[in-house]
Tab-separated table of C-alpha atoms in Angstrom:
chain	number	residue	atom	x	y	z
A	220	ASP	CA	0.000	0.000	0.000
A	221	THR	CA	1.585	3.265	-1.130
A	222	GLY	CA	-0.974	5.596	0.457
A	223	VAL	CA	-0.738	7.643	3.629
A	224	SER	CA	-0.532	5.495	6.745
A	225	GLN	CA	-1.155	6.411	10.381
A	226	ASP	CA	-0.423	4.635	13.603
A	227	PRO	CA	-2.083	3.792	15.883
A	228	ARG	CA	-5.597	3.646	14.435
A	229	HIS	CA	-7.195	3.934	17.855
A	230	LYS	CA	-5.895	5.277	21.146
A	231	ILE	CA	-7.678	5.376	24.475
A	232	THR	CA	-5.937	7.330	27.192
A	233	LYS	CA	-6.684	8.838	30.556
A	234	ARG	CA	-6.876	12.555	31.048
A	235	GLY	CA	-3.487	14.017	31.797
A	236	GLN	CA	-1.493	11.411	29.899
A	237	ASN	CA	0.690	12.185	26.887
A	238	VAL	CA	0.041	10.561	23.511
A	239	THR	CA	1.996	10.459	20.266
A	240	PHE	CA	0.718	9.654	16.801
A	241	ARG	CA	2.715	8.821	13.694
A	242	CYS	CA	2.034	9.583	10.034
A	243	ASP	CA	3.861	8.205	7.015
A	244	PRO	CA	3.012	10.222	3.886
A	245	ILE	CA	3.089	9.108	0.264
A	246	SER	CA	6.806	8.725	-0.377
A	247	GLU	CA	7.365	11.455	-2.977
A	248	HIS	CA	5.115	14.020	-1.264
A	249	ASN	CA	7.013	16.861	0.343
A	250	ARG	CA	4.072	18.472	2.122
A	251	LEU	CA	2.448	16.895	5.151
A	252	TYR	CA	-0.617	18.183	6.987
A	253	TRP	CA	-2.326	17.410	10.267
A	254	TYR	CA	-6.058	17.899	10.758
A	255	ARG	CA	-8.522	17.246	13.560
A	256	GLN	CA	-12.070	16.074	12.925
A	257	THR	CA	-14.850	15.840	15.487
A	258	LEU	CA	-18.197	14.125	15.010
A	259	GLY	CA	-20.417	15.836	12.482
A	260	GLN	CA	-17.732	18.281	11.386
A	261	GLY	CA	-15.314	18.492	8.512
A	262	PRO	CA	-11.572	18.245	9.154
A	263	GLU	CA	-9.932	21.353	10.625
A	264	PHE	CA	-6.380	22.322	9.769
A	265	LEU	CA	-3.828	22.073	12.585
A	266	THR	CA	-0.369	22.409	11.048
A	267	TYR	CA	1.691	21.568	7.997
A	268	PHE	CA	5.258	20.809	6.956
A	269	GLN	CA	7.141	21.358	3.777
A	270	ASN	CA	9.921	18.816	3.932
A	271	GLU	CA	11.190	19.058	7.536
A	272	ALA	CA	10.118	22.658	8.106
A	273	GLN	CA	6.914	23.357	10.020
A	274	LEU	CA	5.545	26.333	8.125
A	275	GLU	CA	2.291	27.092	9.842
A	276	LYS	CA	0.314	26.241	12.944
A	277	SER	CA	-3.361	26.934	13.480
A	278	ARG	CA	-4.489	28.903	16.507
A	279	LEU	CA	-6.408	25.704	17.311
A	280	LEU	CA	-3.070	24.124	18.162
A	281	SER	CA	-2.505	24.867	21.840
A	282	ASP	CA	0.881	24.728	23.525
A	283	ARG	CA	0.133	21.156	24.553
A	284	PHE	CA	0.386	20.071	20.922
A	285	SER	CA	3.672	19.637	19.129
A	286	ALA	CA	4.489	18.171	15.748
A	287	GLU	CA	7.742	17.147	14.137
A	288	ARG	CA	8.953	15.867	10.824
A	289	PRO	CA	12.627	15.275	11.561
A	290	LYS	CA	13.906	14.034	8.218
A	291	GLY	CA	11.192	15.273	5.940
A	292	SER	CA	9.599	11.835	5.795
A	293	PHE	CA	7.309	10.627	8.590
A	294	SER	CA	5.780	13.004	11.123
A	295	THR	CA	4.689	12.724	14.734
A	296	LEU	CA	2.011	14.661	16.582
A	297	GLU	CA	2.264	14.705	20.359
A	298	ILE	CA	-0.417	15.871	22.752
A	299	GLN	CA	0.729	16.500	26.303
A	300	ARG	CA	-1.555	16.456	29.348
A	301	THR	CA	-4.529	15.294	27.327
A	302	GLU	CA	-7.977	16.721	28.054
A	303	GLN	CA	-11.381	15.270	27.252
A	304	GLY	CA	-11.838	17.963	24.618
A	305	ASP	CA	-8.913	16.452	22.711
A	306	SER	CA	-11.058	13.420	21.838
A	307	ALA	CA	-11.305	13.465	18.061
A	308	MET	CA	-10.048	11.853	14.875
A	309	TYR	CA	-6.567	13.090	13.985
A	310	LEU	CA	-5.969	12.968	10.274
A	311	CYS	CA	-2.761	13.249	8.319
A	312	ALA	CA	-2.612	14.203	4.643
A	313	SER	CA	0.140	14.733	2.115
A	314	SER	CA	0.543	16.514	-1.189
A	315	LEU	CA	3.160	17.014	-3.839
A	316	GLY	CA	4.694	20.453	-4.197
A	317	GLY	CA	2.279	23.255	-4.907
A	318	ALA	CA	-0.718	20.989	-5.539
A	319	VAL	CA	-2.203	21.934	-2.175
A	320	TYR	CA	-5.696	21.245	-3.534
A	321	GLU	CA	-4.759	17.604	-4.144
A	322	GLN	CA	-4.233	16.264	-0.648
A	323	TYR	CA	-4.459	12.570	0.133
A	324	PHE	CA	-5.547	11.537	3.593
A	325	GLY	CA	-4.598	8.662	5.808
A	326	PRO	CA	-7.110	6.540	7.745
A	327	GLY	CA	-6.792	8.676	10.858
A	328	THR	CA	-6.085	8.014	14.526
A	329	ARG	CA	-9.153	8.050	16.716
A	330	LEU	CA	-8.307	9.409	20.164
A	331	THR	CA	-10.571	8.895	23.150
A	332	VAL	CA	-9.644	10.663	26.378
A	333	THR	CA	-11.430	9.268	29.425
B	162	GLN	CA	-21.162	32.829	8.240
B	163	LYS	CA	-18.995	29.761	7.736
B	164	GLU	CA	-16.780	29.874	4.681
B	165	VAL	CA	-18.130	26.621	3.250
B	166	GLU	CA	-21.669	25.546	4.103
B	167	GLN	CA	-23.207	22.171	3.480
B	168	ASP	CA	-26.496	20.577	4.494
B	169	PRO	CA	-25.608	17.669	6.819
B	170	GLY	CA	-28.512	15.506	5.634
B	171	PRO	CA	-29.029	12.613	5.849
B	172	LEU	CA	-30.044	12.284	2.233
B	173	SER	CA	-31.674	8.978	1.268
B	174	VAL	CA	-32.197	8.012	-2.364
B	175	PRO	CA	-33.077	4.728	-4.089
B	176	GLU	CA	-30.396	2.756	-5.904
B	177	GLY	CA	-29.957	3.889	-9.500
B	178	ALA	CA	-31.155	7.440	-8.885
B	179	ILE	CA	-29.144	10.552	-9.664
B	180	VAL	CA	-27.797	12.156	-6.503
B	181	SER	CA	-27.251	15.886	-6.219
B	182	LEU	CA	-25.062	17.186	-3.384
B	183	ASN	CA	-24.603	20.904	-2.905
B	184	CYS	CA	-22.513	23.456	-1.048
B	185	THR	CA	-22.218	27.199	-0.906
B	186	TYR	CA	-19.146	29.242	-0.125
B	187	SER	CA	-18.732	32.808	1.018
B	188	ASN	CA	-15.435	34.053	-0.407
B	189	SER	CA	-15.443	35.001	-4.067
B	190	ALA	CA	-11.629	34.695	-4.110
B	191	PHE	CA	-11.797	30.907	-3.767
B	192	GLN	CA	-10.576	29.238	-6.951
B	193	TYR	CA	-10.108	25.532	-6.173
B	194	PHE	CA	-12.988	23.330	-5.106
B	195	MET	CA	-12.791	19.735	-3.978
B	196	TRP	CA	-15.095	16.851	-3.149
B	197	TYR	CA	-14.089	14.156	-0.698
B	198	ARG	CA	-15.910	10.946	0.200
B	199	GLN	CA	-15.568	9.633	3.737
B	200	TYR	CA	-16.773	6.240	4.870
B	201	SER	CA	-17.543	5.744	8.538
B	202	ARG	CA	-14.413	5.737	10.710
B	203	LYS	CA	-12.131	6.199	7.685
B	204	GLY	CA	-10.128	9.121	6.326
B	205	PRO	CA	-11.505	11.346	3.552
B	206	GLU	CA	-10.842	10.174	-0.017
B	207	LEU	CA	-10.339	12.798	-2.727
B	208	LEU	CA	-12.924	12.286	-5.480
B	209	MET	CA	-12.109	15.253	-7.680
B	210	TYR	CA	-11.104	18.865	-7.726
B	211	THR	CA	-12.057	21.685	-10.067
B	212	TYR	CA	-10.541	25.049	-10.804
B	213	SER	CA	-12.768	28.118	-11.182
B	214	SER	CA	-16.181	27.692	-12.810
B	215	GLY	CA	-17.359	24.844	-14.984
B	216	ASN	CA	-17.894	21.118	-14.953
B	217	LYS	CA	-15.583	18.170	-14.473
B	218	GLU	CA	-16.601	14.576	-15.034
B	219	ASP	CA	-15.022	11.365	-13.753
B	220	GLY	CA	-16.971	8.203	-14.391
B	221	ARG	CA	-20.320	8.443	-12.605
B	222	PHE	CA	-19.300	11.654	-10.824
B	223	THR	CA	-19.675	15.216	-12.110
B	224	ALA	CA	-18.515	18.267	-10.180
B	225	GLN	CA	-19.944	21.654	-11.053
B	226	VAL	CA	-18.933	25.110	-9.851
B	227	ASP	CA	-20.947	28.269	-10.400
B	228	LYS	CA	-18.818	31.158	-9.174
B	229	SER	CA	-21.508	33.726	-9.900
B	230	SER	CA	-23.735	32.190	-7.231
B	231	LYS	CA	-20.897	30.674	-5.132
B	232	TYR	CA	-22.471	27.257	-5.527
B	233	ILE	CA	-20.692	23.889	-5.706
B	234	SER	CA	-22.424	20.670	-6.756
B	235	LEU	CA	-21.575	16.999	-7.065
B	236	PHE	CA	-23.777	14.712	-9.133
B	237	ILE	CA	-23.618	10.936	-8.868
B	238	ARG	CA	-25.259	8.979	-11.680
B	239	ASP	CA	-26.550	5.423	-11.339
B	240	SER	CA	-26.052	5.541	-7.560
B	241	GLN	CA	-24.979	2.332	-5.838
B	242	PRO	CA	-25.262	1.203	-2.192
B	243	SER	CA	-21.451	1.456	-2.055
B	244	ASP	CA	-21.831	5.222	-2.606
B	245	SER	CA	-23.350	5.478	0.878
B	246	ALA	CA	-20.926	7.707	2.770
B	247	THR	CA	-20.407	11.271	3.935
B	248	TYR	CA	-19.479	13.672	1.153
B	249	LEU	CA	-17.360	16.680	2.082
B	250	CYS	CA	-17.075	19.714	-0.132
B	251	ALA	CA	-14.048	21.931	0.350
B	252	SER	CA	-12.313	24.960	-1.017
B	253	LEU	CA	-8.805	26.343	-0.925
B	254	ASN	CA	-8.609	29.724	0.772
B	255	ARG	CA	-6.158	32.527	0.085
B	256	ASP	CA	-3.755	31.149	2.680
B	257	ASP	CA	-3.661	27.812	0.824
B	258	LYS	CA	-5.670	26.106	3.552
B	259	ILE	CA	-8.432	23.657	2.727
B	260	ILE	CA	-11.712	24.745	4.273
B	261	PHE	CA	-14.176	21.878	4.589
B	262	GLY	CA	-17.929	21.852	4.877
B	263	LYS	CA	-19.492	19.716	7.587
B	264	GLY	CA	-20.303	16.946	5.123
B	265	THR	CA	-23.577	15.481	3.843
B	266	ARG	CA	-24.480	11.933	4.873
B	267	LEU	CA	-25.794	9.989	1.893
B	268	HIS	CA	-27.707	6.709	2.062
B	269	ILE	CA	-28.384	4.747	-1.114
B	270	LEU	CA	-31.307	2.405	-0.510
B	271	PRO	CA	-31.071	-0.998	-2.264
């Protein structure tokens, strides 16, 4: 499978714990995006990378959230001190160059904070 | 006013019917428009994108953009039960961010 992959697919954690998610984009894609989607809503942009550089972060991304893409390949999204409001589907997408309108999504990581 | 608005449905149609899904957007500067299909508990799948006004066809799917009325449509011909999913319309804003609608849940009845 040469699409975008995410791991884990599901994560249940207790409030206050830290969690980390991984995304592997399509191999030749240099842009990588993170989104959050809650029930009944469309995905909302969180942050994106061009190669290893994080170019923009949404104001939705509080200080408890951090993302990295150390070698311009896979990316990780970490949430520290999780809160119940962090429960959502976290989606990763990738695109090639300037074709921002042509983003391909992974299956998502569903986070439940109890 | 949200930048991209979409009726959440659900929309139920019999198998074989033509489905019409619609969105409106608020910013006349938007130029790229996308349709994604999302099955339950899966990530969105890009169906097609269009640039500016006009139609684009791909198999049973036709996307239509009317910039004069800020209206986006997706038509599905010969609908199948496997088309049952949530359909998300989206547009690219001036900051190169994809703005999604809330999605319309579609049920194709066998």
